[in-house]
């Protein structure tokens, strides 16, 4: 396959995948390693991660590090085939980034996955079963834990109340979470945040919002 044909072929893949392609996907499409290497050497393809490439001149997609890490988990499978099944799901702080919530430190990409391929430094794969379909949504073509599941995951890790409270407050302001339902979901974590065993999920939400310096109204207990 000559370079022109290879570019046309790769263009079909990248058009549905944020302008990105993995070496494995290129090979499956008929672009061998020698041709791929030539395209990189000539500057037509840019290396954006281990065995992940972008067509030169294309704008960098938002959250490039998350997309590269997610592609690396199953490099031979196109993104559009991985929204269901047992593929990895973006979670924790990375889910917050995609949902636009909170001000959690950026640096580590966090993914839930039953198994993983080769990932780079700065990627944390939590080896857990894929969440139920009701706890997964799609953001920018990526499977991501829902806001409610994301907040529960953050509480489960023991993240400080101020950061979790900021996520809760943003989610409430944006209408991305129902605080009554969330209160029922997170009540189990109340003792871990210094509240008595008898405390409710509403009490925990109030504590988290206070820790974040927020005044977002919380639901009244039924």
Short mmCIF file of N, CA and C in Angstrom, two decimals, residues 74 81-89 130-131 136:
data_model
loop_
_atom_site.label_atom_id
_atom_site.label_comp_id
_atom_site.label_asym_id
_atom_site.label_seq_id
_atom_site.Cartn_x
_atom_site.Cartn_y
_atom_site.Cartn_z
N UNK A 74 -7.37 -1.51 24.68
CA UNK A 74 -7.77 -2.47 23.66
C UNK A 74 -7.39 -1.90 22.30
N UNK A 81 -16.76 0.49 18.78
CA UNK A 81 -17.17 -0.87 19.13
C UNK A 81 -16.99 -1.16 20.62
N UNK A 82 -16.52 -0.18 21.36
CA UNK A 82 -16.18 -0.41 22.76
C UNK A 82 -17.10 0.32 23.73
N UNK A 83 -18.20 0.85 23.26
CA UNK A 83 -19.11 1.57 24.15
C UNK A 83 -19.97 0.61 24.97
N UNK A 84 -20.05 -0.63 24.52
CA UNK A 84 -20.78 -1.66 25.27
C UNK A 84 -19.83 -2.83 25.50
N UNK A 85 -20.35 -3.94 25.98
CA UNK A 85 -19.49 -5.08 26.23
C UNK A 85 -18.74 -4.91 27.54
N UNK A 86 -17.49 -5.37 27.57
CA UNK A 86 -16.73 -5.36 28.81
C UNK A 86 -15.52 -4.43 28.74
N UNK A 87 -15.59 -3.42 27.90
CA UNK A 87 -14.48 -2.50 27.75
C UNK A 87 -14.34 -1.60 28.97
N UNK A 88 -13.17 -0.98 29.10
CA UNK A 88 -12.91 -0.09 30.22
C UNK A 88 -13.79 1.14 30.22
N UNK A 89 -13.99 1.69 31.42
CA UNK A 89 -14.86 2.85 31.61
C UNK A 89 -14.06 3.94 32.35
N UNK A 130 -16.92 -4.21 34.91
CA UNK A 130 -17.56 -3.04 34.32
C UNK A 130 -18.84 -2.73 35.09
N UNK A 131 -19.08 -1.46 35.42
CA UNK A 131 -20.31 -1.10 36.13
C UNK A 131 -21.56 -1.46 35.33
N UNK A 136 -23.31 3.96 33.62
CA UNK A 136 -22.39 4.39 32.57
C UNK A 136 -23.12 5.33 31.62
#
